Amino acid sequence: IRRYLRSEGLPESKPRKKRPSKLDPFKPLVQEFVNEGIYNCEVLYQLLRERGYTGGRTILKDYVKDFRPPRQIPAVVRYETNPGEYAQVDWGVCDYVDSNGELRKIPVFVMVLGYSRAMYVEFTKRCDIYSFLRCLIHAFEYFGGIPKIMLTDQMKTVVLGMGDDRRPKWHPLFADFAAALGIIPKVCRVRRPQTKGKVERGVQFVKRNFIPGRRFIDLGDLNRQALQWCEEKNRRNH
């Protein structure tokens, strides 16, 4: 008030000096990652931290939000199960850039437990029945137990087709495997991925949070990193 009374006319505000941001030196690098399709700020934050970034997540999120494409996700009723009752399994295909700069694809097996959302991830050379059964065994060893019911989509490694009674014709190797371990296999309806939404999100979680910016020597190295990543993410409470 005193300043207003003493001044002739309205006082003019002086422009404030723009304070430098800790993110400023890293913005070109962030732009490179964004151009590669990496919009997840948790992934970007880890990549920047590895390169010396000491700032926070909020300023990074504020910077990236203008470049992130809008998402439209339909709402689906959540289906909950008891501990140990349900597991959902699916294959995914991830893209990565090899040492020669060429874009490659690699299959990934994902199992998610219905109650805890605990996840097991394993990358393979192919998506055949032998790789599938091997991944199942590794997943059960990782979790230390076997679920009562296992839900998949109508993948060829599980279902060969549907009978006249609309019941699935199980792959004989998978049927023997499930019977030996006492698992009740179930398949979701065609074109209804929401039925196994937990593992669908798990596959997307791998594609968006694990594989972007990942560097590895070979398949064994990639799976060691995936197992360590699962250990970190499975500590979350859902």
PDB file of C-alpha atoms in Angstrom:
ATOM      1  CA  ILE A   1       0.000   0.000   0.000  1.00  0.00           C
ATOM      2  CA  ARG A   2       2.844   2.386   0.911  1.00  0.00           C
ATOM      3  CA  ARG A   3       4.509   1.745  -2.437  1.00  0.00           C
ATOM      4  CA  TYR A   4       1.244   2.463  -4.274  1.00  0.00           C
ATOM      5  CA  LEU A   5       0.739   5.764  -2.395  1.00  0.00           C
ATOM      6  CA  ARG A   6       4.273   6.989  -3.034  1.00  0.00           C
ATOM      7  CA  SER A   7       4.399   6.112  -6.701  1.00  0.00           C
ATOM      8  CA  GLU A   8       3.076   8.324  -9.484  1.00  0.00           C
ATOM      9  CA  GLY A   9       0.516   6.229 -11.241  1.00  0.00           C
ATOM     10  CA  LEU A  10       0.332   2.441 -11.025  1.00  0.00           C
ATOM     11  CA  PRO A  11       3.630   0.702 -10.275  1.00  0.00           C
ATOM     12  CA  GLU A  12       4.835  -1.608 -13.000  1.00  0.00           C
ATOM     13  CA  SER A  13       5.923  -5.123 -12.141  1.00  0.00           C
ATOM     14  CA  LYS A  14       9.447  -6.022 -13.182  1.00  0.00           C
ATOM     15  CA  PRO A  15       9.844  -9.208 -15.190  1.00  0.00           C
ATOM     16  CA  ARG A  16      11.234 -12.035 -13.100  1.00  0.00           C
ATOM     17  CA  LYS A  17      14.383 -13.739 -14.199  1.00  0.00           C
ATOM     18  CA  LYS A  18      13.682 -17.227 -15.465  1.00  0.00           C
ATOM     19  CA  ARG A  19      15.241 -19.689 -13.073  1.00  0.00           C
ATOM     20  CA  PRO A  20      17.145 -22.532 -14.724  1.00  0.00           C
ATOM     21  CA  SER A  21      15.610 -25.977 -14.315  1.00  0.00           C
ATOM     22  CA  LYS A  22      17.494 -29.178 -13.530  1.00  0.00           C
ATOM     23  CA  LEU A  23      15.672 -30.692 -16.481  1.00  0.00           C
ATOM     24  CA  ASP A  24      16.909 -28.113 -19.011  1.00  0.00           C
ATOM     25  CA  PRO A  25      20.188 -29.901 -19.905  1.00  0.00           C
ATOM     26  CA  PHE A  26      18.271 -33.156 -20.359  1.00  0.00           C
ATOM     27  CA  LYS A  27      15.400 -31.866 -22.511  1.00  0.00           C
ATOM     28  CA  PRO A  28      17.094 -32.813 -25.824  1.00  0.00           C
ATOM     29  CA  LEU A  29      17.580 -36.340 -24.455  1.00  0.00           C
ATOM     30  CA  VAL A  30      13.951 -36.491 -23.295  1.00  0.00           C
ATOM     31  CA  GLN A  31      12.905 -35.367 -26.766  1.00  0.00           C
ATOM     32  CA  GLU A  32      14.889 -38.242 -28.296  1.00  0.00           C
ATOM     33  CA  PHE A  33      13.135 -40.757 -26.038  1.00  0.00           C
ATOM     34  CA  VAL A  34       9.736 -39.212 -26.791  1.00  0.00           C
ATOM     35  CA  ASN A  35      10.450 -39.457 -30.530  1.00  0.00           C
ATOM     36  CA  GLU A  36      11.116 -43.178 -29.957  1.00  0.00           C
ATOM     37  CA  GLY A  37       7.643 -43.492 -28.432  1.00  0.00           C
ATOM     38  CA  ILE A  38       8.715 -43.559 -24.760  1.00  0.00           C
ATOM     39  CA  TYR A  39       6.170 -41.451 -22.866  1.00  0.00           C
ATOM     40  CA  ASN A  40       6.117 -43.273 -19.530  1.00  0.00           C
ATOM     41  CA  CYS A  41       7.643 -40.872 -17.012  1.00  0.00           C
ATOM     42  CA  GLU A  42       8.779 -43.633 -14.646  1.00  0.00           C
ATOM     43  CA  VAL A  43      10.837 -45.121 -17.468  1.00  0.00           C
ATOM     44  CA  LEU A  44      12.116 -41.693 -18.515  1.00  0.00           C
ATOM     45  CA  TYR A  45      12.970 -40.843 -14.928  1.00  0.00           C
ATOM     46  CA  GLN A  46      15.101 -43.979 -14.537  1.00  0.00           C
ATOM     47  CA  LEU A  47      16.820 -43.394 -17.891  1.00  0.00           C
ATOM     48  CA  LEU A  48      17.644 -39.798 -16.954  1.00  0.00           C
ATOM     49  CA  ARG A  49      18.828 -40.783 -13.464  1.00  0.00           C
ATOM     50  CA  GLU A  50      21.302 -43.176 -15.075  1.00  0.00           C
ATOM     51  CA  ARG A  51      22.648 -40.209 -17.039  1.00  0.00           C
ATOM     52  CA  GLY A  52      23.065 -37.858 -14.072  1.00  0.00           C
ATOM     53  CA  TYR A  53      19.643 -36.240 -13.693  1.00  0.00           C
ATOM     54  CA  THR A  54      19.054 -35.090 -10.079  1.00  0.00           C
ATOM     55  CA  GLY A  55      15.664 -33.404 -10.484  1.00  0.00           C
ATOM     56  CA  GLY A  56      12.241 -34.692  -9.538  1.00  0.00           C
ATOM     57  CA  ARG A  57       9.464 -36.529 -11.325  1.00  0.00           C
ATOM     58  CA  THR A  58       6.899 -33.700 -11.277  1.00  0.00           C
ATOM     59  CA  ILE A  59       8.844 -31.338 -13.520  1.00  0.00           C
ATOM     60  CA  LEU A  60       9.485 -34.243 -15.890  1.00  0.00           C
ATOM     61  CA  LYS A  61       5.783 -35.143 -16.024  1.00  0.00           C
ATOM     62  CA  ASP A  62       4.818 -31.516 -16.657  1.00  0.00           C
ATOM     63  CA  TYR A  63       7.250 -31.371 -19.573  1.00  0.00           C
ATOM     64  CA  VAL A  64       6.237 -34.695 -21.151  1.00  0.00           C
ATOM     65  CA  LYS A  65       2.434 -34.305 -20.856  1.00  0.00           C
ATOM     66  CA  ASP A  66       2.296 -31.914 -23.845  1.00  0.00           C
ATOM     67  CA  PHE A  67       3.875 -34.569 -26.081  1.00  0.00           C
ATOM     68  CA  ARG A  68       1.911 -37.587 -24.851  1.00  0.00           C
ATOM     69  CA  PRO A  69      -0.872 -38.746 -27.225  1.00  0.00           C
ATOM     70  CA  PRO A  70      -4.378 -38.878 -25.701  1.00  0.00           C
ATOM     71  CA  ARG A  71      -5.619 -42.290 -24.565  1.00  0.00           C
ATOM     72  CA  GLN A  72      -9.193 -43.498 -24.676  1.00  0.00           C
ATOM     73  CA  ILE A  73      -9.688 -46.635 -22.586  1.00  0.00           C
ATOM     74  CA  PRO A  74     -13.177 -48.141 -22.189  1.00  0.00           C
ATOM     75  CA  ALA A  75     -14.250 -48.925 -18.646  1.00  0.00           C
ATOM     76  CA  VAL A  76     -14.526 -52.624 -17.726  1.00  0.00           C
ATOM     77  CA  VAL A  77     -15.902 -54.209 -14.559  1.00  0.00           C
ATOM     78  CA  ARG A  78     -13.041 -55.605 -12.468  1.00  0.00           C
ATOM     79  CA  TYR A  79     -13.088 -59.346 -11.764  1.00  0.00           C
ATOM     80  CA  GLU A  80     -11.506 -60.295  -8.427  1.00  0.00           C
ATOM     81  CA  THR A  81     -10.470 -63.752  -7.167  1.00  0.00           C
ATOM     82  CA  ASN A  82      -9.183 -65.329  -3.966  1.00  0.00           C
ATOM     83  CA  PRO A  83      -5.481 -65.904  -3.219  1.00  0.00           C
ATOM     84  CA  GLY A  84      -4.032 -68.852  -5.119  1.00  0.00           C
ATOM     85  CA  GLU A  85      -7.202 -69.360  -7.123  1.00  0.00           C
ATOM     86  CA  TYR A  86      -6.489 -67.718 -10.450  1.00  0.00           C
ATOM     87  CA  ALA A  87      -3.613 -67.006 -12.815  1.00  0.00           C
ATOM     88  CA  GLN A  88      -3.794 -65.321 -16.216  1.00  0.00           C
ATOM     89  CA  VAL A  89      -1.289 -66.107 -18.964  1.00  0.00           C
ATOM     90  CA  ASP A  90      -0.550 -64.483 -22.313  1.00  0.00           C
ATOM     91  CA  TRP A  91       2.086 -63.953 -24.987  1.00  0.00           C
ATOM     92  CA  GLY A  92       3.235 -60.575 -26.186  1.00  0.00           C
ATOM     93  CA  VAL A  93       5.719 -59.336 -28.766  1.00  0.00           C
ATOM     94  CA  CYS A  94       8.172 -56.579 -27.857  1.00  0.00           C
ATOM     95  CA  ASP A  95      10.213 -54.374 -30.183  1.00  0.00           C
ATOM     96  CA  TYR A  96      13.832 -53.501 -29.484  1.00  0.00           C
ATOM     97  CA  VAL A  97      16.785 -52.042 -31.374  1.00  0.00           C
ATOM     98  CA  ASP A  98      19.834 -54.303 -31.686  1.00  0.00           C
ATOM     99  CA  SER A  99      23.485 -53.254 -31.627  1.00  0.00           C
ATOM    100  CA  ASN A 100      23.372 -52.595 -35.385  1.00  0.00           C
ATOM    101  CA  GLY A 101      20.481 -50.186 -35.015  1.00  0.00           C
ATOM    102  CA  GLU A 102      17.947 -52.571 -36.567  1.00  0.00           C
ATOM    103  CA  LEU A 103      14.436 -53.006 -35.162  1.00  0.00           C
ATOM    104  CA  ARG A 104      13.863 -56.543 -33.853  1.00  0.00           C
ATOM    105  CA  LYS A 105      10.947 -58.402 -32.299  1.00  0.00           C
ATOM    106  CA  ILE A 106      11.053 -60.836 -29.400  1.00  0.00           C
ATOM    107  CA  PRO A 107       8.228 -62.903 -27.817  1.00  0.00           C
ATOM    108  CA  VAL A 108       7.517 -62.494 -24.111  1.00  0.00           C
ATOM    109  CA  PHE A 109       5.571 -64.798 -21.780  1.00  0.00           C
ATOM    110  CA  VAL A 110       3.672 -63.108 -18.937  1.00  0.00           C
ATOM    111  CA  MET A 111       1.806 -64.690 -16.023  1.00  0.00           C
ATOM    112  CA  VAL A 112      -0.110 -62.577 -13.495  1.00  0.00           C
ATOM    113  CA  LEU A 113      -1.708 -63.897 -10.304  1.00  0.00           C
ATOM    114  CA  GLY A 114      -5.289 -62.712  -9.977  1.00  0.00           C
ATOM    115  CA  TYR A 115      -5.278 -61.719  -6.306  1.00  0.00           C
ATOM    116  CA  SER A 116      -1.834 -60.215  -5.643  1.00  0.00           C
ATOM    117  CA  ARG A 117      -1.112 -59.101  -9.258  1.00  0.00           C
ATOM    118  CA  ALA A 118       2.339 -60.647  -8.798  1.00  0.00           C
ATOM    119  CA  MET A 119       3.923 -61.061 -12.212  1.00  0.00           C
ATOM    120  CA  TYR A 120       6.397 -63.394 -13.904  1.00  0.00           C
ATOM    121  CA  VAL A 121       8.026 -62.408 -17.207  1.00  0.00           C
ATOM    122  CA  GLU A 122      10.204 -64.496 -19.521  1.00  0.00           C
ATOM    123  CA  PHE A 123      11.461 -63.760 -23.029  1.00  0.00           C
ATOM    124  CA  THR A 124      11.783 -66.633 -25.500  1.00  0.00           C
ATOM    125  CA  LYS A 125      12.979 -67.350 -29.028  1.00  0.00           C
ATOM    126  CA  ARG A 126       9.578 -68.629 -30.171  1.00  0.00           C
ATOM    127  CA  CYS A 127       5.959 -69.068 -29.046  1.00  0.00           C
ATOM    128  CA  ASP A 128       5.600 -72.834 -29.524  1.00  0.00           C
ATOM    129  CA  ILE A 129       4.112 -75.361 -27.081  1.00  0.00           C
ATOM    130  CA  TYR A 130       7.512 -76.387 -25.715  1.00  0.00           C
ATOM    131  CA  SER A 131       8.471 -72.802 -24.901  1.00  0.00           C
ATOM    132  CA  PHE A 132       5.031 -72.292 -23.368  1.00  0.00           C
ATOM    133  CA  LEU A 133       5.256 -75.321 -21.049  1.00  0.00           C
ATOM    134  CA  ARG A 134       8.815 -74.435 -20.076  1.00  0.00           C
ATOM    135  CA  CYS A 135       7.738 -70.893 -19.170  1.00  0.00           C
ATOM    136  CA  LEU A 136       4.822 -72.260 -17.127  1.00  0.00           C
ATOM    137  CA  ILE A 137       7.187 -74.454 -15.103  1.00  0.00           C
ATOM    138  CA  HIS A 138       9.551 -71.517 -14.528  1.00  0.00           C
ATOM    139  CA  ALA A 139       6.609 -69.329 -13.453  1.00  0.00           C
ATOM    140  CA  PHE A 140       5.355 -71.925 -10.939  1.00  0.00           C
ATOM    141  CA  GLU A 141       8.886 -72.293  -9.564  1.00  0.00           C
ATOM    142  CA  TYR A 142       9.137 -68.515  -9.249  1.00  0.00           C
ATOM    143  CA  PHE A 143       5.816 -68.197  -7.401  1.00  0.00           C
ATOM    144  CA  GLY A 144       6.456 -71.296  -5.312  1.00  0.00           C
ATOM    145  CA  GLY A 145       3.106 -72.887  -6.091  1.00  0.00           C
ATOM    146  CA  ILE A 146       0.460 -73.736  -8.668  1.00  0.00           C
ATOM    147  CA  PRO A 147      -2.844 -71.841  -9.115  1.00  0.00           C
ATOM    148  CA  LYS A 148      -6.138 -73.706  -9.156  1.00  0.00           C
ATOM    149  CA  ILE A 149      -7.363 -72.130 -12.423  1.00  0.00           C
ATOM    150  CA  MET A 150      -5.348 -70.792 -15.346  1.00  0.00           C
ATOM    151  CA  LEU A 151      -6.961 -68.471 -17.904  1.00  0.00           C
ATOM    152  CA  THR A 152      -5.585 -67.874 -21.410  1.00  0.00           C
ATOM    153  CA  ASP A 153      -6.938 -66.698 -24.708  1.00  0.00           C
ATOM    154  CA  GLN A 154      -7.482 -69.176 -27.533  1.00  0.00           C
ATOM    155  CA  MET A 155      -3.815 -69.421 -28.449  1.00  0.00           C
ATOM    156  CA  LYS A 156      -2.698 -72.366 -30.594  1.00  0.00           C
ATOM    157  CA  THR A 157      -0.336 -73.610 -27.892  1.00  0.00           C
ATOM    158  CA  VAL A 158      -3.401 -74.208 -25.691  1.00  0.00           C
ATOM    159  CA  VAL A 159      -6.461 -74.698 -27.911  1.00  0.00           C
ATOM    160  CA  LEU A 160      -6.540 -76.428 -31.303  1.00  0.00           C
ATOM    161  CA  GLY A 161     -10.132 -75.391 -31.974  1.00  0.00           C
ATOM    162  CA  MET A 162     -13.672 -75.545 -30.639  1.00  0.00           C
ATOM    163  CA  GLY A 163     -15.889 -78.634 -30.815  1.00  0.00           C
ATOM    164  CA  ASP A 164     -19.512 -78.836 -31.872  1.00  0.00           C
ATOM    165  CA  ASP A 165     -20.461 -78.493 -28.215  1.00  0.00           C
ATOM    166  CA  ARG A 166     -18.461 -75.205 -28.098  1.00  0.00           C
ATOM    167  CA  ARG A 167     -15.949 -76.762 -25.743  1.00  0.00           C
ATOM    168  CA  PRO A 168     -12.265 -76.187 -26.454  1.00  0.00           C
ATOM    169  CA  LYS A 169     -10.159 -78.922 -28.026  1.00  0.00           C
ATOM    170  CA  TRP A 170      -7.075 -78.709 -25.853  1.00  0.00           C
ATOM    171  CA  HIS A 171      -3.602 -79.204 -27.257  1.00  0.00           C
ATOM    172  CA  PRO A 172      -2.715 -82.755 -26.120  1.00  0.00           C
ATOM    173  CA  LEU A 173       0.640 -81.754 -24.582  1.00  0.00           C
ATOM    174  CA  PHE A 174      -0.999 -78.898 -22.689  1.00  0.00           C
ATOM    175  CA  ALA A 175      -3.906 -81.120 -21.585  1.00  0.00           C
ATOM    176  CA  ASP A 176      -1.471 -83.721 -20.186  1.00  0.00           C
ATOM    177  CA  PHE A 177       0.527 -80.981 -18.478  1.00  0.00           C
ATOM    178  CA  ALA A 178      -2.563 -79.423 -16.855  1.00  0.00           C
ATOM    179  CA  ALA A 179      -3.877 -82.825 -15.726  1.00  0.00           C
ATOM    180  CA  ALA A 180      -0.539 -83.824 -14.217  1.00  0.00           C
ATOM    181  CA  LEU A 181      -0.321 -80.588 -12.199  1.00  0.00           C
ATOM    182  CA  GLY A 182      -4.011 -80.457 -11.311  1.00  0.00           C
ATOM    183  CA  ILE A 183      -4.703 -77.175 -13.082  1.00  0.00           C
ATOM    184  CA  ILE A 184      -8.166 -76.280 -14.376  1.00  0.00           C
ATOM    185  CA  PRO A 185      -7.611 -74.593 -17.774  1.00  0.00           C
ATOM    186  CA  LYS A 186     -10.028 -71.961 -19.032  1.00  0.00           C
ATOM    187  CA  VAL A 187     -10.088 -69.789 -22.147  1.00  0.00           C
ATOM    188  CA  CYS A 188     -11.670 -66.380 -22.602  1.00  0.00           C
ATOM    189  CA  ARG A 189     -14.121 -65.547 -25.353  1.00  0.00           C
ATOM    190  CA  VAL A 190     -12.858 -64.518 -28.782  1.00  0.00           C
ATOM    191  CA  ARG A 191     -12.296 -60.769 -29.169  1.00  0.00           C
ATOM    192  CA  ARG A 192     -12.832 -60.246 -25.465  1.00  0.00           C
ATOM    193  CA  PRO A 193      -9.337 -59.419 -24.140  1.00  0.00           C
ATOM    194  CA  GLN A 194     -10.913 -57.666 -21.130  1.00  0.00           C
ATOM    195  CA  THR A 195     -11.744 -61.144 -19.749  1.00  0.00           C
ATOM    196  CA  LYS A 196      -8.065 -61.517 -18.916  1.00  0.00           C
ATOM    197  CA  GLY A 197      -7.426 -57.836 -18.390  1.00  0.00           C
ATOM    198  CA  LYS A 198      -4.835 -58.299 -15.640  1.00  0.00           C
ATOM    199  CA  VAL A 199      -2.369 -60.096 -17.893  1.00  0.00           C
ATOM    200  CA  GLU A 200      -3.277 -57.843 -20.837  1.00  0.00           C
ATOM    201  CA  ARG A 201      -2.179 -54.906 -18.701  1.00  0.00           C
ATOM    202  CA  GLY A 202       0.838 -56.936 -17.594  1.00  0.00           C
ATOM    203  CA  VAL A 203       1.981 -57.360 -21.204  1.00  0.00           C
ATOM    204  CA  GLN A 204       1.505 -53.631 -21.821  1.00  0.00           C
ATOM    205  CA  PHE A 205       3.376 -52.932 -18.579  1.00  0.00           C
ATOM    206  CA  VAL A 206       6.345 -54.912 -19.919  1.00  0.00           C
ATOM    207  CA  LYS A 207       6.203 -53.103 -23.262  1.00  0.00           C
ATOM    208  CA  ARG A 208       5.958 -49.627 -21.725  1.00  0.00           C
ATOM    209  CA  ASN A 209       7.962 -49.921 -18.506  1.00  0.00           C
ATOM    210  CA  PHE A 210      10.542 -52.650 -18.960  1.00  0.00           C
ATOM    211  CA  ILE A 211      11.649 -52.883 -22.585  1.00  0.00           C
ATOM    212  CA  PRO A 212      11.964 -49.155 -23.537  1.00  0.00           C
ATOM    213  CA  GLY A 213      15.613 -48.124 -23.457  1.00  0.00           C
ATOM    214  CA  ARG A 214      16.681 -51.580 -22.245  1.00  0.00           C
ATOM    215  CA  ARG A 215      20.188 -52.775 -23.144  1.00  0.00           C
ATOM    216  CA  PHE A 216      21.123 -56.458 -22.989  1.00  0.00           C
ATOM    217  CA  ILE A 217      23.772 -58.826 -24.312  1.00  0.00           C
ATOM    218  CA  ASP A 218      21.721 -61.926 -25.089  1.00  0.00           C
ATOM    219  CA  LEU A 219      18.491 -63.712 -24.145  1.00  0.00           C
ATOM    220  CA  GLY A 220      19.912 -64.934 -20.838  1.00  0.00           C
ATOM    221  CA  ASP A 221      20.965 -61.427 -19.849  1.00  0.00           C
ATOM    222  CA  LEU A 222      17.543 -60.060 -20.815  1.00  0.00           C
ATOM    223  CA  ASN A 223      15.745 -62.661 -18.697  1.00  0.00           C
ATOM    224  CA  ARG A 224      18.017 -61.985 -15.711  1.00  0.00           C
ATOM    225  CA  GLN A 225      17.084 -58.299 -15.965  1.00  0.00           C
ATOM    226  CA  ALA A 226      13.403 -59.231 -16.368  1.00  0.00           C
ATOM    227  CA  LEU A 227      13.513 -61.383 -13.239  1.00  0.00           C
ATOM    228  CA  GLN A 228      15.129 -58.581 -11.241  1.00  0.00           C
ATOM    229  CA  TRP A 229      12.497 -56.157 -12.573  1.00  0.00           C
ATOM    230  CA  CYS A 230       9.720 -58.555 -11.483  1.00  0.00           C
ATOM    231  CA  GLU A 231      11.230 -58.711  -7.985  1.00  0.00           C
ATOM    232  CA  GLU A 232      11.118 -54.916  -7.754  1.00  0.00           C
ATOM    233  CA  LYS A 233       7.597 -54.516  -9.145  1.00  0.00           C
ATOM    234  CA  ASN A 234       6.106 -57.409  -7.139  1.00  0.00           C
ATOM    235  CA  ARG A 235       6.883 -55.561  -3.895  1.00  0.00           C
ATOM    236  CA  ARG A 236       4.022 -53.152  -4.689  1.00  0.00           C
ATOM    237  CA  ASN A 237       0.754 -53.463  -2.773  1.00  0.00           C
ATOM    238  CA  HIS A 238      -2.314 -53.483  -5.046  1.00  0.00           C
TER     239      HIS A 238
END
